[in-house]
Amino acid sequence: MKAKYREVQTRIKNVNKRAMFMACVAHNLNLLLGDMAKCNKDAMTFFGLVQRLHTLFVASTERWNILCELCPGLTLKSLSSTRWECRIDSVKPIRYQLGGVNQALAKVSQTTKEPVIRSEAQSLLLHTSSYEFVLSLVIWYDLLFCVNSTSQTLESESTTLDTVLNELRGLKSFFQNYRNTDFNGAMCTAREIMENLGYRVKFSIRRQFTPKRLFDEKRQENDQREKQLEDNCQKLSDFLKDGELKDLNAEDLFSELKLFRSTVQPSVTNTLGALQYLAPIKESYSYLTTAYRIMLTIPLTVASEERTFSILKLIKNYHRSTMAQERLNGLATLSIECETAKKLDMINLISAFAFAKARKVPFK
């Protein structure tokens, strides 16, 4: 129907030029779900496992009877390649009968005489017993249930445009809320399922790849890091230099950094902790102590300064246009340092002010 030069749309346009083409909303939603799932490798792996489960049991009447014996309720169904919202029929039996499915896999791996089937059953049992699979199972069931309800509403013949908009907005809001808040609930549900089945609740740790190094490659990297550290010390010294005056010496700072790196305790994790650690021995690390102090006093925001200018506009307004500079400075200081001003003893201040301004001179 989307083709403009052939197919049904063109033939209808030839008969009635004012005929309006409207794409199928349910079909577009189906395409959106397919593209969304294909963008996630974990989703593709999950649905691949669901299809492998169905293929394993449906290929043999003996294995299918084992599944029906241990899962008397819902049965496994194949994934639909055309209607994504119908995949809930494939996920639902595993969601509520995961224990029976795993028992069937274990029984098949023990009773079968075919090595390929035995290996496939053991592989599927290993995957379906993992926390990642159970969490994906809970998440996709919740998502597909909501999508299926929305799709059924969109496919109705009596659906209007405002109904479609409300349904799609509700579906979008559901996805956003699920990502922000309901994901923790899905993790709790998956944890309960794992604990009820007696499985260990733990994400699998993937082995990290460590590239092979030549015999002198690590040494070259260390030399490059030392050279970069020395260059940074020189840049900092040049930046703080004012003519002949300079706060830091690049060579001494570099030497202190190397010595401090080998003696610092592992508990020191930030700049303030490093400065506190250097306080008792600051004579031995004079340049490093200065560098840390400069680092801690660098302003990272100007919000407080902007508030100061805003306060000046409130203090000296049109009604106080004749205010002198001394009084303006005093009121601005009180407003800026309001936390300190609140801690002052006002009675003593008033008494001191009254005594200083008293006209009578006390005689001894």
PDB file of C-alpha atoms in Angstrom, residues 127-274:
ATOM      1  CA  HIS A 127      21.565 -20.351  29.889  1.00  0.00           C
ATOM      2  CA  THR A 128      18.038 -20.594  31.323  1.00  0.00           C
ATOM      3  CA  SER A 129      19.450 -20.991  34.847  1.00  0.00           C
ATOM      4  CA  SER A 130      21.359 -17.715  34.664  1.00  0.00           C
ATOM      5  CA  TYR A 131      20.219 -14.481  36.257  1.00  0.00           C
ATOM      6  CA  GLU A 132      20.563 -12.605  32.954  1.00  0.00           C
ATOM      7  CA  PHE A 133      18.045 -14.892  31.234  1.00  0.00           C
ATOM      8  CA  VAL A 134      15.522 -14.710  34.081  1.00  0.00           C
ATOM      9  CA  LEU A 135      15.793 -10.919  34.216  1.00  0.00           C
ATOM     10  CA  SER A 136      15.332 -10.683  30.439  1.00  0.00           C
ATOM     11  CA  LEU A 137      12.367 -13.036  30.739  1.00  0.00           C
ATOM     12  CA  VAL A 138      10.639 -10.811  33.296  1.00  0.00           C
ATOM     13  CA  ILE A 139      11.368  -7.593  31.400  1.00  0.00           C
ATOM     14  CA  TRP A 140      10.270  -8.834  27.991  1.00  0.00           C
ATOM     15  CA  TYR A 141       7.089 -10.372  29.364  1.00  0.00           C
ATOM     16  CA  ASP A 142       6.090  -7.043  30.934  1.00  0.00           C
ATOM     17  CA  LEU A 143       6.904  -5.121  27.757  1.00  0.00           C
ATOM     18  CA  LEU A 144       5.214  -7.546  25.377  1.00  0.00           C
ATOM     19  CA  PHE A 145       2.097  -7.736  27.557  1.00  0.00           C
ATOM     20  CA  CYS A 146       1.619  -3.973  27.334  1.00  0.00           C
ATOM     21  CA  VAL A 147       2.459  -3.898  23.632  1.00  0.00           C
ATOM     22  CA  ASN A 148       0.036  -6.728  22.901  1.00  0.00           C
ATOM     23  CA  SER A 149      -2.808  -4.889  24.645  1.00  0.00           C
ATOM     24  CA  THR A 150      -2.052  -1.716  22.699  1.00  0.00           C
ATOM     25  CA  SER A 151      -1.782  -3.586  19.410  1.00  0.00           C
ATOM     26  CA  GLN A 152      -5.158  -5.251  19.893  1.00  0.00           C
ATOM     27  CA  THR A 153      -6.730  -1.844  20.434  1.00  0.00           C
ATOM     28  CA  LEU A 154      -5.059  -0.410  17.329  1.00  0.00           C
ATOM     29  CA  GLU A 155      -6.223  -3.320  15.186  1.00  0.00           C
ATOM     30  CA  SER A 156      -9.886  -2.720  16.007  1.00  0.00           C
ATOM     31  CA  GLU A 157     -12.047  -1.460  13.143  1.00  0.00           C
ATOM     32  CA  SER A 158     -13.737   1.129  15.353  1.00  0.00           C
ATOM     33  CA  THR A 159     -10.448   2.727  16.455  1.00  0.00           C
ATOM     34  CA  THR A 160     -10.284   6.484  15.891  1.00  0.00           C
ATOM     35  CA  LEU A 161      -7.312   8.798  15.540  1.00  0.00           C
ATOM     36  CA  ASP A 162      -7.588  10.205  19.049  1.00  0.00           C
ATOM     37  CA  THR A 163      -7.727   6.673  20.442  1.00  0.00           C
ATOM     38  CA  VAL A 164      -4.569   5.781  18.533  1.00  0.00           C
ATOM     39  CA  LEU A 165      -2.766   8.849  19.862  1.00  0.00           C
ATOM     40  CA  ASN A 166      -3.820   8.122  23.434  1.00  0.00           C
ATOM     41  CA  GLU A 167      -2.740   4.490  23.166  1.00  0.00           C
ATOM     42  CA  LEU A 168       0.656   5.361  21.700  1.00  0.00           C
ATOM     43  CA  ARG A 169       1.237   8.068  24.302  1.00  0.00           C
ATOM     44  CA  GLY A 170       0.319   5.621  27.032  1.00  0.00           C
ATOM     45  CA  LEU A 171       2.707   3.038  25.593  1.00  0.00           C
ATOM     46  CA  LYS A 172       5.500   5.610  25.426  1.00  0.00           C
ATOM     47  CA  SER A 173       4.820   6.664  29.011  1.00  0.00           C
ATOM     48  CA  PHE A 174       4.890   3.012  30.089  1.00  0.00           C
ATOM     49  CA  PHE A 175       8.315   2.504  28.504  1.00  0.00           C
ATOM     50  CA  GLN A 176       9.685   5.635  30.164  1.00  0.00           C
ATOM     51  CA  ASN A 177       8.331   4.713  33.596  1.00  0.00           C
ATOM     52  CA  TYR A 178       9.584   1.159  33.246  1.00  0.00           C
ATOM     53  CA  ARG A 179      13.072   2.381  32.449  1.00  0.00           C
ATOM     54  CA  ASN A 180      13.125   4.905  35.288  1.00  0.00           C
ATOM     55  CA  THR A 181      11.314   3.135  38.144  1.00  0.00           C
ATOM     56  CA  ASP A 182       9.913  -0.304  37.311  1.00  0.00           C
ATOM     57  CA  PHE A 183      13.273  -1.799  36.348  1.00  0.00           C
ATOM     58  CA  ASN A 184      14.153  -2.236  40.021  1.00  0.00           C
ATOM     59  CA  GLY A 185      10.897  -4.113  40.500  1.00  0.00           C
ATOM     60  CA  ALA A 186      11.796  -6.405  37.603  1.00  0.00           C
ATOM     61  CA  MET A 187      15.139  -7.153  39.245  1.00  0.00           C
ATOM     62  CA  CYS A 188      13.392  -8.023  42.520  1.00  0.00           C
ATOM     63  CA  THR A 189      10.964 -10.317  40.688  1.00  0.00           C
ATOM     64  CA  ALA A 190      13.811 -12.058  38.875  1.00  0.00           C
ATOM     65  CA  ARG A 191      15.665 -12.453  42.168  1.00  0.00           C
ATOM     66  CA  GLU A 192      12.609 -14.072  43.772  1.00  0.00           C
ATOM     67  CA  ILE A 193      12.267 -16.510  40.864  1.00  0.00           C
ATOM     68  CA  MET A 194      15.930 -17.452  41.128  1.00  0.00           C
ATOM     69  CA  GLU A 195      15.694 -17.981  44.886  1.00  0.00           C
ATOM     70  CA  ASN A 196      12.535 -20.093  44.573  1.00  0.00           C
ATOM     71  CA  LEU A 197      14.241 -22.311  42.012  1.00  0.00           C
ATOM     72  CA  GLY A 198      17.372 -22.591  44.141  1.00  0.00           C
ATOM     73  CA  TYR A 199      19.670 -20.817  41.691  1.00  0.00           C
ATOM     74  CA  ARG A 200      22.436 -18.397  42.569  1.00  0.00           C
ATOM     75  CA  VAL A 201      21.510 -14.760  42.039  1.00  0.00           C
ATOM     76  CA  LYS A 202      24.590 -13.364  40.380  1.00  0.00           C
ATOM     77  CA  PHE A 203      25.479 -11.844  37.053  1.00  0.00           C
ATOM     78  CA  SER A 204      27.989 -13.839  35.100  1.00  0.00           C
ATOM     79  CA  ILE A 205      31.412 -12.208  34.912  1.00  0.00           C
ATOM     80  CA  ARG A 206      32.856 -12.055  31.460  1.00  0.00           C
ATOM     81  CA  ARG A 207      36.543 -12.612  31.117  1.00  0.00           C
ATOM     82  CA  GLN A 208      38.389  -9.447  30.292  1.00  0.00           C
ATOM     83  CA  PHE A 209      40.669  -9.544  27.301  1.00  0.00           C
ATOM     84  CA  THR A 210      44.257  -8.652  28.055  1.00  0.00           C
ATOM     85  CA  PRO A 211      46.324  -7.929  24.954  1.00  0.00           C
ATOM     86  CA  LYS A 212      49.668  -9.592  24.640  1.00  0.00           C
ATOM     87  CA  ARG A 213      52.661  -7.369  25.187  1.00  0.00           C
ATOM     88  CA  LEU A 214      56.201  -7.578  24.000  1.00  0.00           C
ATOM     89  CA  PHE A 215      59.000  -7.876  26.529  1.00  0.00           C
ATOM     90  CA  ASP A 216      59.751  -4.133  26.495  1.00  0.00           C
ATOM     91  CA  GLU A 217      56.285  -2.759  25.706  1.00  0.00           C
ATOM     92  CA  LYS A 218      55.282  -2.284  29.348  1.00  0.00           C
ATOM     93  CA  ARG A 219      58.500  -0.458  30.052  1.00  0.00           C
ATOM     94  CA  GLN A 220      57.865   1.849  27.119  1.00  0.00           C
ATOM     95  CA  GLU A 221      54.396   2.658  28.462  1.00  0.00           C
ATOM     96  CA  ASN A 222      55.828   3.491  31.878  1.00  0.00           C
ATOM     97  CA  ASP A 223      58.417   5.734  30.267  1.00  0.00           C
ATOM     98  CA  GLN A 224      55.696   7.536  28.332  1.00  0.00           C
ATOM     99  CA  ARG A 225      53.672   8.086  31.508  1.00  0.00           C
ATOM    100  CA  GLU A 226      56.703   9.446  33.337  1.00  0.00           C
ATOM    101  CA  LYS A 227      57.443  11.769  30.441  1.00  0.00           C
ATOM    102  CA  GLN A 228      53.845  12.982  30.372  1.00  0.00           C
ATOM    103  CA  LEU A 229      53.885  13.598  34.128  1.00  0.00           C
ATOM    104  CA  GLU A 230      57.106  15.577  33.835  1.00  0.00           C
ATOM    105  CA  ASP A 231      55.656  17.672  31.005  1.00  0.00           C
ATOM    106  CA  ASN A 232      52.540  18.418  33.060  1.00  0.00           C
ATOM    107  CA  CYS A 233      54.682  19.573  35.978  1.00  0.00           C
ATOM    108  CA  GLN A 234      56.566  21.898  33.658  1.00  0.00           C
ATOM    109  CA  LYS A 235      53.327  23.296  32.215  1.00  0.00           C
ATOM    110  CA  LEU A 236      51.945  23.952  35.696  1.00  0.00           C
ATOM    111  CA  SER A 237      55.141  25.690  36.753  1.00  0.00           C
ATOM    112  CA  ASP A 238      55.132  27.896  33.646  1.00  0.00           C
ATOM    113  CA  PHE A 239      51.473  28.757  34.115  1.00  0.00           C
ATOM    114  CA  LEU A 240      52.010  29.945  37.700  1.00  0.00           C
ATOM    115  CA  LYS A 241      55.148  31.880  36.819  1.00  0.00           C
ATOM    116  CA  ASP A 242      55.093  35.693  37.001  1.00  0.00           C
ATOM    117  CA  GLY A 243      58.300  37.092  35.615  1.00  0.00           C
ATOM    118  CA  GLU A 244      61.085  35.968  37.892  1.00  0.00           C
ATOM    119  CA  LEU A 245      58.642  34.875  40.584  1.00  0.00           C
ATOM    120  CA  LYS A 246      57.297  31.349  40.520  1.00  0.00           C
ATOM    121  CA  ASP A 247      55.392  29.252  43.033  1.00  0.00           C
ATOM    122  CA  LEU A 248      56.597  25.850  41.851  1.00  0.00           C
ATOM    123  CA  ASN A 249      59.755  24.258  40.589  1.00  0.00           C
ATOM    124  CA  ALA A 250      58.976  21.698  37.897  1.00  0.00           C
ATOM    125  CA  GLU A 251      61.904  19.375  38.616  1.00  0.00           C
ATOM    126  CA  ASP A 252      61.342  19.312  42.377  1.00  0.00           C
ATOM    127  CA  LEU A 253      57.586  18.852  41.954  1.00  0.00           C
ATOM    128  CA  PHE A 254      58.157  15.904  39.634  1.00  0.00           C
ATOM    129  CA  SER A 255      60.536  14.297  42.129  1.00  0.00           C
ATOM    130  CA  GLU A 256      58.109  14.820  45.015  1.00  0.00           C
ATOM    131  CA  LEU A 257      55.266  13.288  43.001  1.00  0.00           C
ATOM    132  CA  LYS A 258      57.268  10.154  42.259  1.00  0.00           C
ATOM    133  CA  LEU A 259      58.246   9.780  45.906  1.00  0.00           C
ATOM    134  CA  PHE A 260      54.730  10.481  47.140  1.00  0.00           C
ATOM    135  CA  ARG A 261      53.276   7.927  44.716  1.00  0.00           C
ATOM    136  CA  SER A 262      55.376   5.175  46.265  1.00  0.00           C
ATOM    137  CA  THR A 263      54.670   6.109  49.902  1.00  0.00           C
ATOM    138  CA  VAL A 264      51.024   7.217  49.948  1.00  0.00           C
ATOM    139  CA  GLN A 265      48.497   4.972  51.685  1.00  0.00           C
ATOM    140  CA  PRO A 266      45.742   3.250  49.647  1.00  0.00           C
ATOM    141  CA  SER A 267      43.103   4.969  51.800  1.00  0.00           C
ATOM    142  CA  VAL A 268      43.968   8.339  50.214  1.00  0.00           C
ATOM    143  CA  THR A 269      41.565   8.596  47.286  1.00  0.00           C
ATOM    144  CA  ASN A 270      41.017  12.334  46.700  1.00  0.00           C
ATOM    145  CA  THR A 271      42.854  15.644  46.671  1.00  0.00           C
ATOM    146  CA  LEU A 272      41.682  16.775  50.106  1.00  0.00           C
ATOM    147  CA  GLY A 273      42.749  13.479  51.632  1.00  0.00           C
ATOM    148  CA  ALA A 274      46.168  13.811  50.008  1.00  0.00           C
TER     149      ALA A 274
END
